[in-house]
mmCIF file of C-alpha atoms and ligand atoms in Angstrom:
data_model
loop_
_atom_site.group_PDB
_atom_site.id
_atom_site.type_symbol
_atom_site.label_atom_id
_atom_site.label_comp_id
_atom_site.label_asym_id
_atom_site.label_seq_id
_atom_site.Cartn_x
_atom_site.Cartn_y
_atom_site.Cartn_z
ATOM 1 C CA UNK A 148 -93.954 -94.530 42.526
ATOM 2 C CA UNK A 149 -96.011 -92.412 44.880
ATOM 3 C CA UNK A 150 -98.532 -90.106 43.260
ATOM 4 C CA UNK A 151 -97.182 -87.207 45.349
ATOM 5 C CA UNK A 152 -93.408 -87.610 44.999
ATOM 6 C CA UNK A 153 -92.674 -84.151 46.450
ATOM 7 C CA UNK A 154 -94.687 -84.640 49.650
ATOM 8 C CA UNK A 155 -92.924 -82.911 52.559
ATOM 9 C CA UNK A 156 -90.860 -80.610 50.378
ATOM 10 C CA UNK A 157 -90.996 -76.810 50.342
ATOM 11 C CA UNK A 158 -90.713 -75.043 46.995
ATOM 12 C CA UNK A 159 -90.305 -71.401 46.039
ATOM 13 C CA UNK A 160 -90.978 -70.465 42.416
ATOM 14 C CA UNK A 161 -90.077 -66.919 41.405
ATOM 15 C CA UNK A 162 -92.472 -65.240 38.975
ATOM 16 C CA UNK A 163 -95.222 -67.824 39.282
ATOM 17 C CA UNK A 164 -98.368 -65.741 38.941
ATOM 18 C CA UNK A 165 -98.435 -66.270 35.157
ATOM 19 C CA UNK A 166 -96.897 -68.231 32.296
ATOM 20 C CA UNK A 167 -94.195 -70.852 32.798
ATOM 21 C CA UNK A 168 -93.757 -70.161 36.530
ATOM 22 C CA UNK A 169 -97.482 -70.635 37.145
ATOM 23 C CA UNK A 170 -97.440 -74.104 35.552
ATOM 24 C CA UNK A 171 -94.293 -75.025 37.508
ATOM 25 C CA UNK A 172 -95.885 -73.936 40.803
ATOM 26 C CA UNK A 173 -99.038 -75.919 40.029
ATOM 27 C CA UNK A 174 -97.070 -79.025 38.983
ATOM 28 C CA UNK A 175 -94.846 -78.981 42.076
ATOM 29 C CA UNK A 176 -97.853 -78.371 44.333
ATOM 30 C CA UNK A 177 -99.891 -81.173 42.776
ATOM 31 C CA UNK A 178 -96.869 -83.423 43.347
ATOM 32 C CA UNK A 179 -97.112 -82.684 47.066
ATOM 33 C CA UNK A 180 -94.730 -79.755 47.680
ATOM 34 C CA UNK A 181 -95.765 -76.725 49.713
ATOM 35 C CA UNK A 182 -95.300 -73.802 47.303
ATOM 36 C CA UNK A 183 -94.329 -70.157 47.641
ATOM 37 C CA UNK A 184 -95.938 -68.394 44.669
ATOM 38 C CA UNK A 185 -93.880 -65.260 44.050
ATOM 39 C CA UNK A 186 -95.263 -62.406 41.965
ATOM 40 C CA UNK A 187 -94.351 -58.808 41.237
ATOM 41 C CA UNK A 188 -97.670 -57.114 40.365
ATOM 42 C CA UNK A 189 -100.151 -59.903 39.699
ATOM 43 C CA UNK A 190 -101.656 -60.334 43.186
ATOM 44 C CA UNK A 191 -104.931 -61.620 41.770
ATOM 45 C CA UNK A 192 -103.288 -64.183 39.467
ATOM 46 C CA UNK A 193 -100.966 -65.381 42.248
ATOM 47 C CA UNK A 194 -104.001 -65.708 44.514
ATOM 48 C CA UNK A 195 -105.663 -67.928 41.898
ATOM 49 C CA UNK A 196 -102.630 -70.239 41.788
ATOM 50 C CA UNK A 197 -102.637 -70.480 45.584
ATOM 51 C CA UNK A 198 -106.405 -71.085 45.682
ATOM 52 C CA UNK A 199 -106.126 -73.897 43.128
ATOM 53 C CA UNK A 200 -103.396 -75.636 45.129
ATOM 54 C CA UNK A 201 -105.202 -75.214 48.448
ATOM 55 C CA UNK A 202 -108.436 -76.516 46.902
ATOM 56 C CA UNK A 203 -106.506 -79.643 45.897
ATOM 57 C CA UNK A 204 -105.438 -80.212 49.506
ATOM 58 C CA UNK A 205 -102.030 -78.539 49.183
ATOM 59 C CA UNK A 206 -100.199 -75.809 51.065
ATOM 60 C CA UNK A 207 -99.335 -72.602 49.195
ATOM 61 C CA UNK A 208 -98.801 -68.932 49.859
ATOM 62 C CA UNK A 209 -98.555 -65.868 47.587
ATOM 63 C CA UNK A 210 -95.422 -63.781 48.154
ATOM 64 C CA UNK A 211 -95.067 -60.309 46.622
ATOM 65 C CA UNK A 212 -91.503 -59.250 45.776
ATOM 66 C CA UNK A 213 -89.698 -57.940 42.713
ATOM 67 C CA UNK A 214 -86.631 -60.038 41.992
ATOM 68 C CA UNK A 215 -85.203 -56.924 40.327
ATOM 69 C CA UNK A 216 -84.765 -55.408 43.796
ATOM 70 C CA UNK A 217 -82.154 -56.723 46.242
ATOM 71 C CA UNK A 218 -84.046 -55.785 49.422
ATOM 72 C CA UNK A 219 -87.198 -57.433 48.025
ATOM 73 C CA UNK A 220 -85.212 -60.597 47.302
ATOM 74 C CA UNK A 221 -84.000 -60.816 50.905
ATOM 75 C CA UNK A 222 -87.532 -60.263 52.171
ATOM 76 C CA UNK A 223 -88.890 -62.888 49.747
ATOM 77 C CA UNK A 224 -86.467 -65.519 51.038
ATOM 78 C CA UNK A 225 -87.282 -64.711 54.664
ATOM 79 C CA UNK A 226 -91.057 -64.597 54.143
ATOM 80 C CA UNK A 227 -91.041 -67.900 52.257
ATOM 81 C CA UNK A 228 -89.201 -69.628 55.109
ATOM 82 C CA UNK A 229 -91.403 -67.970 57.745
ATOM 83 C CA UNK A 230 -94.595 -69.049 55.967
ATOM 84 C CA UNK A 231 -93.696 -72.551 54.822
ATOM 85 C CA UNK A 232 -90.472 -73.643 56.544
ATOM 86 C CA UNK A 233 -86.977 -73.984 55.038
ATOM 87 C CA UNK A 234 -87.093 -73.963 51.238
ATOM 88 C CA UNK A 235 -85.508 -77.125 49.778
ATOM 89 C CA UNK A 236 -86.620 -76.630 46.160
ATOM 90 C CA UNK A 237 -85.941 -73.316 44.465
ATOM 91 C CA UNK A 238 -87.000 -72.511 40.913
ATOM 92 C CA UNK A 239 -85.345 -69.393 39.483
ATOM 93 C CA UNK A 240 -87.957 -68.561 36.870
ATOM 94 C CA UNK A 241 -88.858 -64.850 37.029
ATOM 95 C CA UNK A 242 -87.569 -63.001 34.016
ATOM 96 C CA UNK A 243 -88.100 -60.065 31.708
ATOM 97 C CA UNK A 244 -87.430 -59.596 28.010
ATOM 98 C CA UNK A 245 -84.988 -57.012 26.748
ATOM 99 C CA UNK A 246 -85.870 -54.407 24.114
ATOM 100 C CA UNK A 247 -84.273 -56.200 21.194
ATOM 101 C CA UNK A 248 -81.832 -53.437 20.270
ATOM 102 C CA UNK A 249 -78.293 -53.963 19.023
ATOM 103 C CA UNK A 250 -75.484 -53.358 21.515
ATOM 104 C CA UNK A 251 -74.634 -50.074 19.777
ATOM 105 C CA UNK A 252 -78.087 -48.675 20.636
ATOM 106 C CA UNK A 253 -78.678 -50.231 24.068
ATOM 107 C CA UNK A 254 -78.928 -48.058 27.176
ATOM 108 C CA UNK A 255 -76.444 -49.425 29.738
ATOM 109 C CA UNK A 256 -79.138 -49.053 32.400
ATOM 110 C CA UNK A 257 -81.204 -51.672 30.561
ATOM 111 C CA UNK A 258 -78.296 -54.117 30.685
ATOM 112 C CA UNK A 259 -77.963 -53.588 34.439
ATOM 113 C CA UNK A 260 -81.708 -54.020 35.023
ATOM 114 C CA UNK A 261 -82.031 -57.189 32.934
ATOM 115 C CA UNK A 262 -78.883 -58.880 34.243
ATOM 116 C CA UNK A 263 -79.821 -58.036 37.842
ATOM 117 C CA UNK A 264 -83.276 -59.522 37.346
ATOM 118 C CA UNK A 265 -82.135 -62.774 35.723
ATOM 119 C CA UNK A 266 -78.817 -63.474 37.379
ATOM 120 C CA UNK A 267 -77.425 -61.196 40.060
ATOM 121 C CA UNK A 268 -80.500 -61.364 42.253
ATOM 122 C CA UNK A 269 -80.856 -65.090 41.495
ATOM 123 C CA UNK A 270 -77.403 -65.392 43.072
ATOM 124 C CA UNK A 271 -78.611 -63.317 46.032
ATOM 125 C CA UNK A 272 -81.800 -65.357 46.540
ATOM 126 C CA UNK A 273 -79.994 -68.688 46.220
ATOM 127 C CA UNK A 274 -77.292 -67.629 48.652
ATOM 128 C CA UNK A 275 -79.846 -66.529 51.254
ATOM 129 C CA UNK A 276 -81.740 -69.833 50.970
ATOM 130 C CA UNK A 277 -78.632 -72.046 50.994
ATOM 131 C CA UNK A 278 -78.704 -72.896 54.723
ATOM 132 C CA UNK A 279 -82.127 -74.536 54.308
ATOM 133 C CA UNK A 280 -81.194 -76.190 51.017
ATOM 134 C CA UNK A 281 -78.083 -77.663 52.640
ATOM 135 C CA UNK A 282 -79.857 -78.867 55.765
ATOM 136 C CA UNK A 283 -82.576 -80.714 53.839
ATOM 137 C CA UNK A 284 -82.340 -84.416 53.005
ATOM 138 C CA UNK A 285 -82.259 -83.260 49.401
ATOM 139 C CA UNK A 286 -82.025 -79.790 47.899
ATOM 140 C CA UNK A 287 -82.892 -78.715 44.357
ATOM 141 C CA UNK A 288 -82.301 -75.556 42.391
ATOM 142 C CA UNK A 289 -83.657 -75.310 38.857
ATOM 143 C CA UNK A 290 -82.795 -72.281 36.714
ATOM 144 C CA UNK A 291 -85.112 -71.426 33.822
ATOM 145 C CA UNK A 292 -82.798 -70.161 31.109
ATOM 146 C CA UNK A 293 -83.468 -69.954 27.372
ATOM 147 C CA UNK A 294 -82.391 -71.734 24.204
ATOM 148 C CA UNK A 295 -81.423 -68.238 23.008
ATOM 149 C CA UNK A 296 -78.187 -68.613 24.997
ATOM 150 C CA UNK A 297 -76.984 -71.065 22.335
ATOM 151 C CA UNK A 298 -77.884 -68.696 19.487
ATOM 152 C CA UNK A 299 -76.617 -65.309 20.756
ATOM 153 C CA UNK A 300 -78.809 -63.614 18.145
ATOM 154 C CA UNK A 301 -78.255 -59.952 17.200
ATOM 155 C CA UNK A 302 -80.335 -57.637 19.386
ATOM 156 C CA UNK A 303 -80.547 -60.058 22.288
ATOM 157 C CA UNK A 304 -77.571 -58.973 24.386
ATOM 158 C CA UNK A 305 -79.090 -57.864 27.710
ATOM 159 C CA UNK A 306 -81.341 -60.948 27.810
ATOM 160 C CA UNK A 307 -78.734 -63.483 26.695
ATOM 161 C CA UNK A 308 -76.156 -61.899 29.025
ATOM 162 C CA UNK A 309 -78.612 -62.369 31.898
ATOM 163 C CA UNK A 310 -79.387 -65.965 30.975
ATOM 164 C CA UNK A 311 -75.735 -66.893 30.354
ATOM 165 C CA UNK A 312 -74.844 -65.512 33.787
ATOM 166 C CA UNK A 313 -77.775 -67.435 35.308
ATOM 167 C CA UNK A 314 -76.434 -70.653 33.754
ATOM 168 C CA UNK A 315 -72.941 -69.877 35.097
ATOM 169 C CA UNK A 316 -74.488 -69.494 38.554
ATOM 170 C CA UNK A 317 -76.315 -72.821 38.228
ATOM 171 C CA UNK A 318 -73.389 -74.892 36.984
ATOM 172 C CA UNK A 319 -71.005 -73.401 39.547
ATOM 173 C CA UNK A 320 -73.516 -74.086 42.318
ATOM 174 C CA UNK A 321 -73.889 -77.685 41.097
ATOM 175 C CA UNK A 322 -70.145 -78.170 41.547
ATOM 176 C CA UNK A 323 -69.986 -76.367 44.882
ATOM 177 C CA UNK A 324 -72.976 -77.950 46.595
ATOM 178 C CA UNK A 325 -73.074 -81.568 45.398
ATOM 179 C CA UNK A 326 -71.507 -82.732 48.644
ATOM 180 C CA UNK A 327 -74.346 -80.980 50.494
ATOM 181 C CA UNK A 328 -76.956 -83.012 48.618
ATOM 182 C CA UNK A 329 -78.081 -80.151 46.368
ATOM 183 C CA UNK A 330 -78.983 -80.880 42.749
ATOM 184 C CA UNK A 331 -78.766 -77.916 40.394
ATOM 185 C CA UNK A 332 -79.995 -78.051 36.824
ATOM 186 C CA UNK A 333 -80.972 -75.744 33.972
ATOM 187 C CA UNK A 334 -84.072 -75.948 31.800
ATOM 188 C CA UNK A 335 -83.734 -73.949 28.581
ATOM 189 C CA UNK A 336 -87.051 -73.379 26.797
ATOM 190 C CA UNK A 337 -87.415 -72.313 23.192
ATOM 191 C CA UNK A 338 -90.444 -70.185 22.308
ATOM 192 C CA UNK A 339 -93.285 -70.867 24.779
ATOM 193 C CA UNK A 340 -96.952 -69.824 24.640
ATOM 194 C CA UNK A 341 -97.052 -67.152 27.393
ATOM 195 C CA UNK A 342 -97.501 -63.376 27.541
ATOM 196 C CA UNK A 343 -93.748 -62.978 27.013
ATOM 197 C CA UNK A 344 -93.791 -65.381 24.052
ATOM 198 C CA UNK A 345 -96.782 -63.593 22.522
ATOM 199 C CA UNK A 346 -95.080 -60.180 22.792
ATOM 200 C CA UNK A 347 -91.955 -61.561 21.132
ATOM 201 C CA UNK A 348 -93.917 -63.074 18.261
ATOM 202 C CA UNK A 349 -95.863 -59.845 17.787
ATOM 203 C CA UNK A 350 -92.667 -57.757 17.773
ATOM 204 C CA UNK A 351 -90.645 -60.038 15.490
ATOM 205 C CA UNK A 352 -93.281 -61.526 13.183
ATOM 206 C CA UNK A 353 -96.240 -59.160 13.540
ATOM 207 C CA UNK A 354 -98.490 -62.087 14.512
ATOM 208 C CA UNK A 355 -101.329 -61.630 17.022
ATOM 209 C CA UNK A 356 -101.939 -65.343 17.540
ATOM 210 C CA UNK A 357 -99.122 -67.720 18.453
ATOM 211 C CA UNK A 358 -101.267 -70.650 17.337
ATOM 212 C CA UNK A 359 -100.540 -69.515 13.767
ATOM 213 C CA UNK A 360 -97.029 -70.885 14.284
ATOM 214 C CA UNK A 361 -98.143 -74.384 15.310
ATOM 215 C CA UNK A 362 -98.258 -75.891 11.829
ATOM 216 C CA UNK A 363 -94.632 -75.044 11.026
ATOM 217 C CA UNK A 364 -93.217 -76.562 14.239
ATOM 218 C CA UNK A 365 -91.402 -79.933 14.009
ATOM 219 C CA UNK A 366 -93.881 -81.501 16.478
ATOM 220 C CA UNK A 367 -96.899 -79.589 15.171
ATOM 221 C CA UNK A 368 -97.227 -77.095 18.025
ATOM 222 C CA UNK A 369 -95.347 -74.384 19.887
ATOM 223 C CA UNK A 370 -94.067 -75.440 23.358
ATOM 224 C CA UNK A 371 -96.542 -74.883 26.220
ATOM 225 C CA UNK A 372 -95.763 -73.891 29.842
ATOM 226 C CA UNK A 373 -96.753 -77.420 30.943
ATOM 227 C CA UNK A 374 -93.919 -78.838 28.789
ATOM 228 C CA UNK A 375 -91.428 -76.803 30.834
ATOM 229 C CA UNK A 376 -93.142 -77.717 34.120
ATOM 230 C CA UNK A 377 -92.854 -81.412 33.235
ATOM 231 C CA UNK A 378 -89.078 -81.068 32.820
ATOM 232 C CA UNK A 379 -88.804 -79.298 36.205
ATOM 233 C CA UNK A 380 -90.962 -81.981 37.814
ATOM 234 C CA UNK A 381 -88.706 -84.705 36.438
ATOM 235 C CA UNK A 382 -85.499 -82.979 37.597
ATOM 236 C CA UNK A 383 -86.805 -82.512 41.136
ATOM 237 C CA UNK A 384 -88.356 -85.970 41.441
ATOM 238 C CA UNK A 385 -86.797 -88.954 43.221
ATOM 239 C CA UNK A 386 -86.209 -90.501 39.777
ATOM 240 C CA UNK A 387 -83.673 -87.762 38.953
ATOM 241 C CA UNK A 388 -81.759 -88.051 42.233
ATOM 242 C CA UNK A 389 -78.474 -88.633 40.373
ATOM 243 C CA UNK A 390 -78.943 -85.798 37.852
ATOM 244 C CA UNK A 391 -77.134 -82.526 38.510
ATOM 245 C CA UNK A 392 -75.258 -79.892 36.522
ATOM 246 C CA UNK A 393 -77.345 -80.643 33.420
ATOM 247 C CA UNK A 394 -79.084 -78.440 30.866
ATOM 248 C CA UNK A 395 -82.280 -79.672 29.247
ATOM 249 C CA UNK A 396 -83.478 -77.808 26.164
ATOM 250 C CA UNK A 397 -87.267 -77.989 25.801
ATOM 251 C CA UNK A 398 -88.073 -76.537 22.394
ATOM 252 C CA UNK A 399 -89.885 -79.202 20.421
ATOM 253 C CA UNK A 400 -86.853 -79.931 18.218
ATOM 254 C CA UNK A 401 -86.685 -76.377 16.873
ATOM 255 C CA UNK A 402 -82.944 -75.981 17.489
ATOM 256 C CA UNK A 403 -82.310 -79.589 16.460
ATOM 257 C CA UNK A 404 -84.022 -79.035 13.116
ATOM 258 C CA UNK A 405 -82.053 -75.831 12.520
ATOM 259 C CA UNK A 406 -78.828 -77.788 12.857
ATOM 260 C CA UNK A 407 -79.990 -80.669 10.674
HETATM 261 N N1 NAP B 1409 -92.003 -67.433 26.879
HETATM 262 C C1 NAP B 1409 -90.918 -67.779 26.233
HETATM 263 O O1 NAP B 1409 -90.936 -67.914 24.991
HETATM 264 C C2 NAP B 1409 -89.637 -68.081 26.991
HETATM 265 C C3 NAP B 1409 -88.597 -68.736 26.297
HETATM 266 C C4 NAP B 1409 -87.416 -69.026 26.969
HETATM 267 C C5 NAP B 1409 -87.272 -68.671 28.296
HETATM 268 N N2 NAP B 1409 -88.283 -68.027 28.952
HETATM 269 C C6 NAP B 1409 -88.057 -67.678 30.354
HETATM 270 O O2 NAP B 1409 -89.029 -68.300 31.177
HETATM 271 C C7 NAP B 1409 -89.288 -67.497 32.325
HETATM 272 C C8 NAP B 1409 -90.796 -67.253 32.429
HETATM 273 O O3 NAP B 1409 -91.214 -66.598 31.241
HETATM 274 P P1 NAP B 1409 -92.759 -66.421 30.830
HETATM 275 O O4 NAP B 1409 -92.802 -66.551 29.372
HETATM 276 O O5 NAP B 1409 -93.615 -67.262 31.677
HETATM 277 O O6 NAP B 1409 -92.944 -64.870 31.211
HETATM 278 P P2 NAP B 1409 -94.271 -64.010 31.417
HETATM 279 O O7 NAP B 1409 -95.409 -64.627 30.700
HETATM 280 O O8 NAP B 1409 -93.888 -62.617 31.087
HETATM 281 O O9 NAP B 1409 -94.512 -64.146 33.009
HETATM 282 C C9 NAP B 1409 -93.522 -63.628 33.833
HETATM 283 C C10 NAP B 1409 -93.778 -63.987 35.276
HETATM 284 O O10 NAP B 1409 -92.664 -63.517 36.032
HETATM 285 C C11 NAP B 1409 -93.107 -62.529 36.935
HETATM 286 N N3 NAP B 1409 -92.110 -61.471 37.014
HETATM 287 C C12 NAP B 1409 -91.641 -60.669 36.031
HETATM 288 N N4 NAP B 1409 -90.730 -59.821 36.519
HETATM 289 C C13 NAP B 1409 -90.627 -60.089 37.845
HETATM 290 C C14 NAP B 1409 -89.884 -59.549 38.890
HETATM 291 N N5 NAP B 1409 -89.053 -58.524 38.705
HETATM 292 N N6 NAP B 1409 -90.036 -60.072 40.132
HETATM 293 C C15 NAP B 1409 -90.890 -61.094 40.366
HETATM 294 N N7 NAP B 1409 -91.633 -61.645 39.401
HETATM 295 C C16 NAP B 1409 -91.509 -61.138 38.156
HETATM 296 C C17 NAP B 1409 -94.451 -62.056 36.459
HETATM 297 O O11 NAP B 1409 -95.186 -61.613 37.578
HETATM 298 P P3 NAP B 1409 -96.209 -60.340 37.514
HETATM 299 O O12 NAP B 1409 -97.305 -60.709 36.574
HETATM 300 O O13 NAP B 1409 -96.673 -60.208 38.931
HETATM 301 O O14 NAP B 1409 -95.404 -59.177 37.038
HETATM 302 C C18 NAP B 1409 -95.008 -63.344 35.851
HETATM 303 O O15 NAP B 1409 -95.540 -64.183 36.854
HETATM 304 C C19 NAP B 1409 -88.471 -66.216 32.143
HETATM 305 O O16 NAP B 1409 -87.272 -66.292 32.861
HETATM 306 C C20 NAP B 1409 -88.194 -66.191 30.644
HETATM 307 O O17 NAP B 1409 -87.016 -65.487 30.346
HETATM 308 C C21 NAP B 1409 -89.456 -67.727 28.333
#
C-alpha cells in the first residue's frame, strides 16, 4: 500500500483547530489529502495545523466559519472549494457540549443552537458540497457522533438529539448516494482527552486531570484524539472502499464492559 493513500484527494474537516478534529486533519493531510482546516475562533491553533501540514510537504488552508451559522456554512463550503478544489472527503466533526440539564429545565433556545450546530448545518454543508462529492472518483463523508447516543443519559438531551439527528443524516445519505460512489460512515467516540472531554470530567466528576481516569479504563487509558483519527483514516482509505453506512464505536471497550 502507498504511504500516502489519500494523495490527490481534497478534505474538509469542520472544527479542526483543536481536539479530535485537529488529529483528523493532521492524519488525513499526512496521508496525502489537501486539507481545509475549519475553525470558529482559534485562528492561531488552526494556523499551527496548517503550518505542520505544509512543513510536511502537504497542502492545507485555514478556513474561519462557525458551523452554528447557516451563512457561514455556505461560505465555508465555497471557500474550501475555491482554495483547494472540489471537496471529496468531508468530516463533520465540529461540535459543542450541552449544559447537562434535564429536559424540564432546558431553555428551548439551547436545543435549537445545539441541534443546528451538530446536525442541521451538517445537512446544509453536506448538501452544498454534494456536487463535488458526486463528481469525484470516490466521495467520503464521515460524521463524528458520540457513544452517548446509545445511552441517552438524563441531562444529555440537546447533545444526544443533535448527534442522533447527525447519525440519521449520515445513514440516509449512505443510502441515497451509494450509486454516486459516496461512502458515508459514523465514528462514535466515548470519552476522549480533549478540552471538551476535560470540561465534562470536571463537571461530572470534579477531576482536574483526565489522566486520573486511565487506570480504571478497560485498556488502561482514556481514548485519545489519534484513536478517533485512525478510525477516520481507515474508513476513508482504499482498504475501506466497500464500507458504507456503518457506525464504529471507539471507546476502549467502555460500553462493552458496561454490558458485560
Ligand atoms: N471529547 C469527547 O469526549 C467527545 C466524545 C464523543 C464525541 N465527541 C465529539 O467529537 C467532536 C470534537 O470534539 P472535541 O472533544 O475535539 O471538542 P473540543 O476539544 O471542544 O474542540 C472543538 C473544535 O470544534 C471547533 N468548533 C466548536 N464549535 C464550532 C463551530 N460552531 N463552528 C466551527 N468550529 C467549531 C473548535 O474550534 P475553535 O477552537 O475555533 O472554537 C475546536 O476546533 C465533537 O463533535 C464532539 O461532540 C467528543
